[in-house]
Amino acid sequence: MCSPSATLTVWAGAWLSGRSAPDDVLDALRAWAPRQLVAAGDPVTGGHTGLPWPGGESLDRSGAGIMPLLKLIREESHDPGARLRLVLPVPGDVRGLPAGCEFAVAAVEAEEGILVGTPGTDGTGLVPLWVDEETLQWTVYRTPLPATSEPDMPLGEAEYAMRQAVRDAADALMQLQRTGVNAGGADPRELIEDELAEYSRHEYPDSIPLRARRILDTADHVAAILTVAQHEPASAPTSASAMAAQETLLRPLWDAIRAARLAAVHAAS
């Protein structure tokens, strides 16, 4: 799984539909960090939810562990039209975000988040923030929910796009290796396997559709290749023009990964 927000969206969806237990959700989240906190993003949200907020009550004193998160998700999902929507925004691509709100700013900074509630009403936004290597804090926002959302890529199209992206990412890595100024270093294949091992630590619910799982696994494979392409010393750009060329080469592939992950996660949640 690519992010804490994707994990929570998939597992909470399975829980709300009766296909997993609350403890399954908690176990999946703890695979990211053994200690998790929940806090309000502002005093208004704190007053609405009873959660501590920055500048207010201490998180440590409040004891706001992960359980309030499930309570909030359950409360926001009581309406038959309620939905869980994963967002994976980056500057220049903010699909799915409500405009002009604190949640949107925080989600772009984190490059992930979740919207919970009935479209077109006020709902809840969740954004994970790493406090340290062992602590993940979920920040809660009251936020307007878009009345309509951009349709996800069809799963068949997403699966085809990811198969093509594996080849394109491998080609990009080879191209960057050829133009790199530093030779040697670790075998890129070993680095890719190390990246994939990190993704594979995070399990899927048994109820996830097989095609959605294939798409997520392939997207992780492409992401592992691109991560190595960006950080492997032999391909590190050494000038502004080289950095721009690398961005031009890799950005469309990252865009394709985000679109495919959104389609697969929403099909599974």
Tab-separated table of C-alpha atoms in Angstrom:
chain	number	residue	atom	x	y	z
A	1	MET	CA	0.000	0.000	0.000
A	2	CYS	CA	1.328	3.392	-0.985
A	3	SER	CA	0.331	5.600	1.966
A	4	PRO	CA	-1.413	5.658	5.347
A	5	SER	CA	-4.384	7.404	3.715
A	6	ALA	CA	-4.771	4.652	1.112
A	7	THR	CA	-4.550	2.015	3.847
A	8	LEU	CA	-7.216	3.726	5.964
A	9	THR	CA	-9.534	4.267	2.986
A	10	VAL	CA	-9.421	0.615	1.910
A	11	TRP	CA	-9.654	-0.919	5.379
A	12	ALA	CA	-12.273	1.512	6.695
A	13	GLY	CA	-14.348	0.825	3.597
A	14	ALA	CA	-14.150	-2.902	4.288
A	15	TRP	CA	-15.076	-2.326	7.934
A	16	LEU	CA	-18.077	-0.097	7.170
A	17	SER	CA	-19.410	-2.670	4.713
A	18	GLY	CA	-19.086	-5.467	7.281
A	19	ARG	CA	-16.184	-7.227	5.543
A	20	SER	CA	-13.612	-6.614	8.281
A	21	ALA	CA	-13.492	-5.774	11.974
A	22	PRO	CA	-12.373	-2.544	13.676
A	23	ASP	CA	-9.281	-4.345	14.973
A	24	ASP	CA	-8.316	-5.147	11.374
A	25	VAL	CA	-8.345	-1.433	10.570
A	26	LEU	CA	-6.225	-0.645	13.612
A	27	ASP	CA	-3.714	-3.398	12.823
A	28	ALA	CA	-3.358	-2.139	9.240
A	29	LEU	CA	-2.674	1.390	10.476
A	30	ARG	CA	-0.149	0.250	13.069
A	31	ALA	CA	1.886	-1.323	10.276
A	32	TRP	CA	2.737	2.278	9.377
A	33	ALA	CA	3.529	3.459	12.908
A	34	PRO	CA	3.187	1.772	16.303
A	35	ARG	CA	1.981	5.006	17.918
A	36	GLN	CA	-0.837	7.001	16.366
A	37	LEU	CA	-2.594	10.142	17.548
A	38	VAL	CA	-5.679	12.029	16.449
A	39	ALA	CA	-5.943	15.817	16.711
A	40	ALA	CA	-8.164	18.588	15.404
A	41	GLY	CA	-6.642	20.928	12.857
A	42	ASP	CA	-8.197	24.028	14.429
A	43	PRO	CA	-10.222	25.104	17.488
A	44	VAL	CA	-13.557	24.965	15.612
A	45	THR	CA	-12.983	21.338	14.641
A	46	GLY	CA	-11.743	20.661	18.156
A	47	GLY	CA	-14.961	22.028	19.601
A	48	HIS	CA	-17.046	20.004	17.158
A	49	THR	CA	-15.225	16.719	17.763
A	50	GLY	CA	-13.894	17.046	21.301
A	51	LEU	CA	-10.362	16.453	20.005
A	52	PRO	CA	-7.282	18.413	21.163
A	53	TRP	CA	-5.800	20.901	18.721
A	54	PRO	CA	-2.433	22.659	18.263
A	55	GLY	CA	-2.120	25.387	20.851
A	56	GLY	CA	-4.883	23.840	22.917
A	57	GLU	CA	-4.897	20.751	25.089
A	58	SER	CA	-1.751	18.628	24.957
A	59	LEU	CA	-2.047	15.542	22.801
A	60	ASP	CA	-0.107	13.510	25.354
A	61	ARG	CA	-2.378	14.590	28.213
A	62	SER	CA	-5.529	14.050	26.160
A	63	GLY	CA	-4.781	10.429	25.387
A	64	ALA	CA	-6.370	10.842	21.948
A	65	GLY	CA	-5.206	7.591	20.417
A	66	ILE	CA	-6.454	6.052	17.213
A	67	MET	CA	-9.937	4.945	18.360
A	68	PRO	CA	-11.532	8.414	17.955
A	69	LEU	CA	-10.629	8.200	14.274
A	70	LEU	CA	-12.874	5.189	13.753
A	71	LYS	CA	-15.660	6.868	15.729
A	72	LEU	CA	-15.453	9.937	13.479
A	73	ILE	CA	-15.504	7.837	10.314
A	74	ARG	CA	-18.511	5.879	11.566
A	75	GLU	CA	-20.416	9.046	12.468
A	76	GLU	CA	-19.721	10.703	9.117
A	77	SER	CA	-20.745	7.542	7.236
A	78	HIS	CA	-24.211	7.090	8.720
A	79	ASP	CA	-25.929	8.664	5.692
A	80	PRO	CA	-26.570	6.196	2.825
A	81	GLY	CA	-24.940	8.612	0.391
A	82	ALA	CA	-21.747	9.037	2.439
A	83	ARG	CA	-18.452	8.162	0.823
A	84	LEU	CA	-14.771	7.731	1.653
A	85	ARG	CA	-12.611	9.418	-0.958
A	86	LEU	CA	-8.833	9.202	-1.098
A	87	VAL	CA	-7.005	12.272	-2.404
A	88	LEU	CA	-3.391	12.262	-3.591
A	89	PRO	CA	-2.798	15.905	-4.523
A	90	VAL	CA	0.417	17.541	-5.612
A	91	PRO	CA	1.023	21.109	-6.773
A	92	GLY	CA	-0.591	21.392	-10.193
A	93	ASP	CA	-2.878	18.398	-9.652
A	94	VAL	CA	-5.430	18.938	-6.879
A	95	ARG	CA	-8.225	16.736	-8.207
A	96	GLY	CA	-10.838	15.869	-5.619
A	97	LEU	CA	-9.967	18.663	-3.183
A	98	PRO	CA	-12.491	21.206	-1.903
A	99	ALA	CA	-11.257	24.682	-2.756
A	100	GLY	CA	-10.034	27.307	-0.309
A	101	CYS	CA	-9.977	25.360	2.953
A	102	GLU	CA	-7.382	24.327	5.518
A	103	PHE	CA	-7.828	20.651	4.665
A	104	ALA	CA	-6.822	21.306	1.051
A	105	VAL	CA	-3.656	23.137	2.104
A	106	ALA	CA	-2.669	20.368	4.516
A	107	ALA	CA	-3.449	17.600	2.004
A	108	VAL	CA	-1.316	19.182	-0.725
A	109	GLU	CA	1.565	19.544	1.722
A	110	ALA	CA	1.240	15.887	2.799
A	111	GLU	CA	0.389	14.750	-0.770
A	112	GLU	CA	-2.436	12.625	0.655
A	113	GLY	CA	-5.641	12.750	2.652
A	114	ILE	CA	-9.167	11.383	2.977
A	115	LEU	CA	-12.590	12.987	2.670
A	116	VAL	CA	-15.445	11.378	4.604
A	117	GLY	CA	-19.127	12.252	4.384
A	118	THR	CA	-21.965	13.011	1.994
A	119	PRO	CA	-20.978	14.951	-1.152
A	120	GLY	CA	-22.262	18.520	-1.198
A	121	THR	CA	-22.391	18.847	2.601
A	122	ASP	CA	-19.911	19.620	5.347
A	123	GLY	CA	-17.882	16.556	6.219
A	124	THR	CA	-14.536	15.477	7.626
A	125	GLY	CA	-11.085	15.657	6.124
A	126	LEU	CA	-8.212	13.573	7.485
A	127	VAL	CA	-4.516	14.212	6.854
A	128	PRO	CA	-1.686	12.096	8.313
A	129	LEU	CA	1.432	13.835	9.587
A	130	TRP	CA	4.630	12.119	10.725
A	131	VAL	CA	5.620	13.386	14.173
A	132	ASP	CA	8.656	11.093	14.341
A	133	GLU	CA	9.661	7.683	13.010
A	134	GLU	CA	7.259	5.867	15.325
A	135	THR	CA	4.388	8.345	15.611
A	136	LEU	CA	1.767	9.231	13.033
A	137	GLN	CA	-0.740	11.961	13.814
A	138	TRP	CA	-4.077	12.128	11.986
A	139	THR	CA	-5.252	15.728	11.783
A	140	VAL	CA	-9.010	16.202	11.477
A	141	TYR	CA	-10.686	19.104	9.657
A	142	ARG	CA	-14.298	20.112	9.217
A	143	THR	CA	-14.485	20.829	5.520
A	144	PRO	CA	-17.013	21.262	2.718
A	145	LEU	CA	-17.208	18.218	0.475
A	146	PRO	CA	-17.390	18.680	-3.300
A	147	ALA	CA	-20.906	18.031	-4.596
A	148	THR	CA	-19.481	16.033	-7.471
A	149	SER	CA	-16.138	14.355	-7.957
A	150	GLU	CA	-14.086	13.773	-11.048
A	151	PRO	CA	-14.834	10.228	-12.240
A	152	ASP	CA	-12.109	7.704	-11.618
A	153	MET	CA	-10.294	6.036	-14.462
A	154	PRO	CA	-12.031	2.753	-15.412
A	155	LEU	CA	-10.222	-0.205	-13.886
A	156	GLY	CA	-9.505	-1.774	-17.267
A	157	GLU	CA	-7.874	1.448	-18.436
A	158	ALA	CA	-5.943	1.771	-15.172
A	159	GLU	CA	-4.632	-1.785	-15.453
A	160	TYR	CA	-3.487	-1.230	-19.028
A	161	ALA	CA	-1.894	2.103	-18.095
A	162	MET	CA	0.105	0.485	-15.293
A	163	ARG	CA	1.345	-2.343	-17.536
A	164	GLN	CA	2.561	0.261	-20.003
A	165	ALA	CA	4.024	2.367	-17.184
A	166	VAL	CA	6.244	-0.526	-16.031
A	167	ARG	CA	7.951	-0.518	-19.424
A	168	ASP	CA	8.113	3.270	-19.609
A	169	ALA	CA	9.565	3.538	-16.089
A	170	ALA	CA	12.234	0.932	-16.865
A	171	ASP	CA	13.124	2.827	-20.039
A	172	ALA	CA	13.313	6.087	-18.082
A	173	LEU	CA	15.641	4.517	-15.528
A	174	MET	CA	17.930	3.236	-18.286
A	175	GLN	CA	17.922	6.637	-19.974
A	176	LEU	CA	18.819	8.421	-16.758
A	177	GLN	CA	21.540	5.860	-16.065
A	178	ARG	CA	23.084	6.491	-19.465
A	179	THR	CA	23.113	10.257	-18.948
A	180	GLY	CA	24.339	10.101	-15.333
A	181	VAL	CA	27.773	11.355	-14.483
A	182	ASN	CA	28.463	8.977	-11.623
A	183	ALA	CA	29.212	5.363	-12.396
A	184	GLY	CA	28.954	2.381	-10.103
A	185	GLY	CA	26.920	2.218	-6.964
A	186	ALA	CA	24.318	-0.325	-5.943
A	187	ASP	CA	22.544	-2.474	-8.492
A	188	PRO	CA	19.271	-0.638	-9.360
A	189	ARG	CA	17.423	-3.964	-9.347
A	190	GLU	CA	18.344	-4.484	-5.705
A	191	LEU	CA	17.242	-0.963	-4.846
A	192	ILE	CA	13.900	-1.552	-6.573
A	193	GLU	CA	13.420	-4.778	-4.602
A	194	ASP	CA	14.122	-2.880	-1.377
A	195	GLU	CA	11.463	-0.308	-2.290
A	196	LEU	CA	8.950	-3.043	-3.117
A	197	ALA	CA	9.639	-4.746	0.203
A	198	GLU	CA	8.490	-1.590	1.987
A	199	TYR	CA	5.223	-1.547	0.040
A	200	SER	CA	4.605	-5.246	0.659
A	201	ARG	CA	4.622	-4.805	4.444
A	202	HIS	CA	1.106	-3.396	4.159
A	203	GLU	CA	-1.684	-5.910	3.612
A	204	TYR	CA	-4.973	-5.619	1.736
A	205	PRO	CA	-8.392	-6.739	2.979
A	206	ASP	CA	-9.381	-10.159	1.648
A	207	SER	CA	-12.434	-8.519	0.086
A	208	ILE	CA	-10.461	-6.280	-2.269
A	209	PRO	CA	-11.307	-6.980	-5.941
A	210	LEU	CA	-8.553	-8.934	-7.680
A	211	ARG	CA	-8.180	-6.393	-10.482
A	212	ALA	CA	-7.874	-3.523	-7.997
A	213	ARG	CA	-5.158	-5.438	-6.161
A	214	ARG	CA	-3.257	-6.063	-9.393
A	215	ILE	CA	-3.423	-2.370	-10.227
A	216	LEU	CA	-2.145	-1.357	-6.790
A	217	ASP	CA	0.679	-3.902	-6.920
A	218	THR	CA	1.736	-2.771	-10.393
A	219	ALA	CA	1.521	0.889	-9.377
A	220	ASP	CA	3.843	0.099	-6.457
A	221	HIS	CA	6.261	-1.573	-8.882
A	222	VAL	CA	6.290	1.502	-11.125
A	223	ALA	CA	6.698	3.795	-8.113
A	224	ALA	CA	9.656	1.733	-6.896
A	225	ILE	CA	11.379	2.089	-10.269
A	226	LEU	CA	10.736	5.839	-10.366
A	227	THR	CA	11.977	6.314	-6.802
A	228	VAL	CA	15.229	4.588	-7.691
A	229	ALA	CA	15.450	6.614	-10.906
A	230	GLN	CA	15.159	9.825	-8.903
A	231	HIS	CA	17.543	8.968	-6.090
A	232	GLU	CA	20.099	6.526	-7.468
A	233	PRO	CA	23.414	8.428	-7.607
A	234	ALA	CA	24.228	7.438	-11.177
A	235	SER	CA	21.115	9.242	-12.400
A	236	ALA	CA	21.164	12.246	-10.069
A	237	PRO	CA	20.785	15.489	-12.079
A	238	THR	CA	23.752	17.821	-11.804
A	239	SER	CA	22.243	21.034	-13.215
A	240	ALA	CA	18.959	22.912	-13.426
A	241	SER	CA	18.481	21.778	-17.006
A	242	ALA	CA	19.131	18.153	-16.029
A	243	MET	CA	16.596	18.427	-13.208
A	244	ALA	CA	14.028	19.869	-15.601
A	245	ALA	CA	14.680	17.036	-18.061
A	246	GLN	CA	14.234	14.453	-15.318
A	247	GLU	CA	10.978	16.086	-14.230
A	248	THR	CA	9.676	16.063	-17.801
A	249	LEU	CA	10.568	12.390	-18.136
A	250	LEU	CA	9.158	11.149	-14.830
A	251	ARG	CA	6.224	13.406	-13.981
A	252	PRO	CA	3.741	11.844	-16.473
A	253	LEU	CA	4.466	8.456	-14.933
A	254	TRP	CA	3.833	9.734	-11.394
A	255	ASP	CA	0.581	11.289	-12.655
A	256	ALA	CA	-0.451	7.915	-14.110
A	257	ILE	CA	0.341	6.169	-10.826
A	258	ARG	CA	-1.849	8.557	-8.827
A	259	ALA	CA	-4.771	8.156	-11.219
A	260	ALA	CA	-4.493	4.352	-11.151
A	261	ARG	CA	-4.204	4.214	-7.357
A	262	LEU	CA	-7.261	6.412	-6.890
A	263	ALA	CA	-9.303	4.204	-9.229
A	264	ALA	CA	-8.209	0.990	-7.500
A	265	VAL	CA	-8.638	2.262	-3.942
A	266	HIS	CA	-12.111	3.617	-4.632
A	267	ALA	CA	-13.106	0.364	-6.296
A	268	ALA	CA	-11.976	-1.486	-3.166
A	269	SER	CA	-13.419	0.818	-0.495
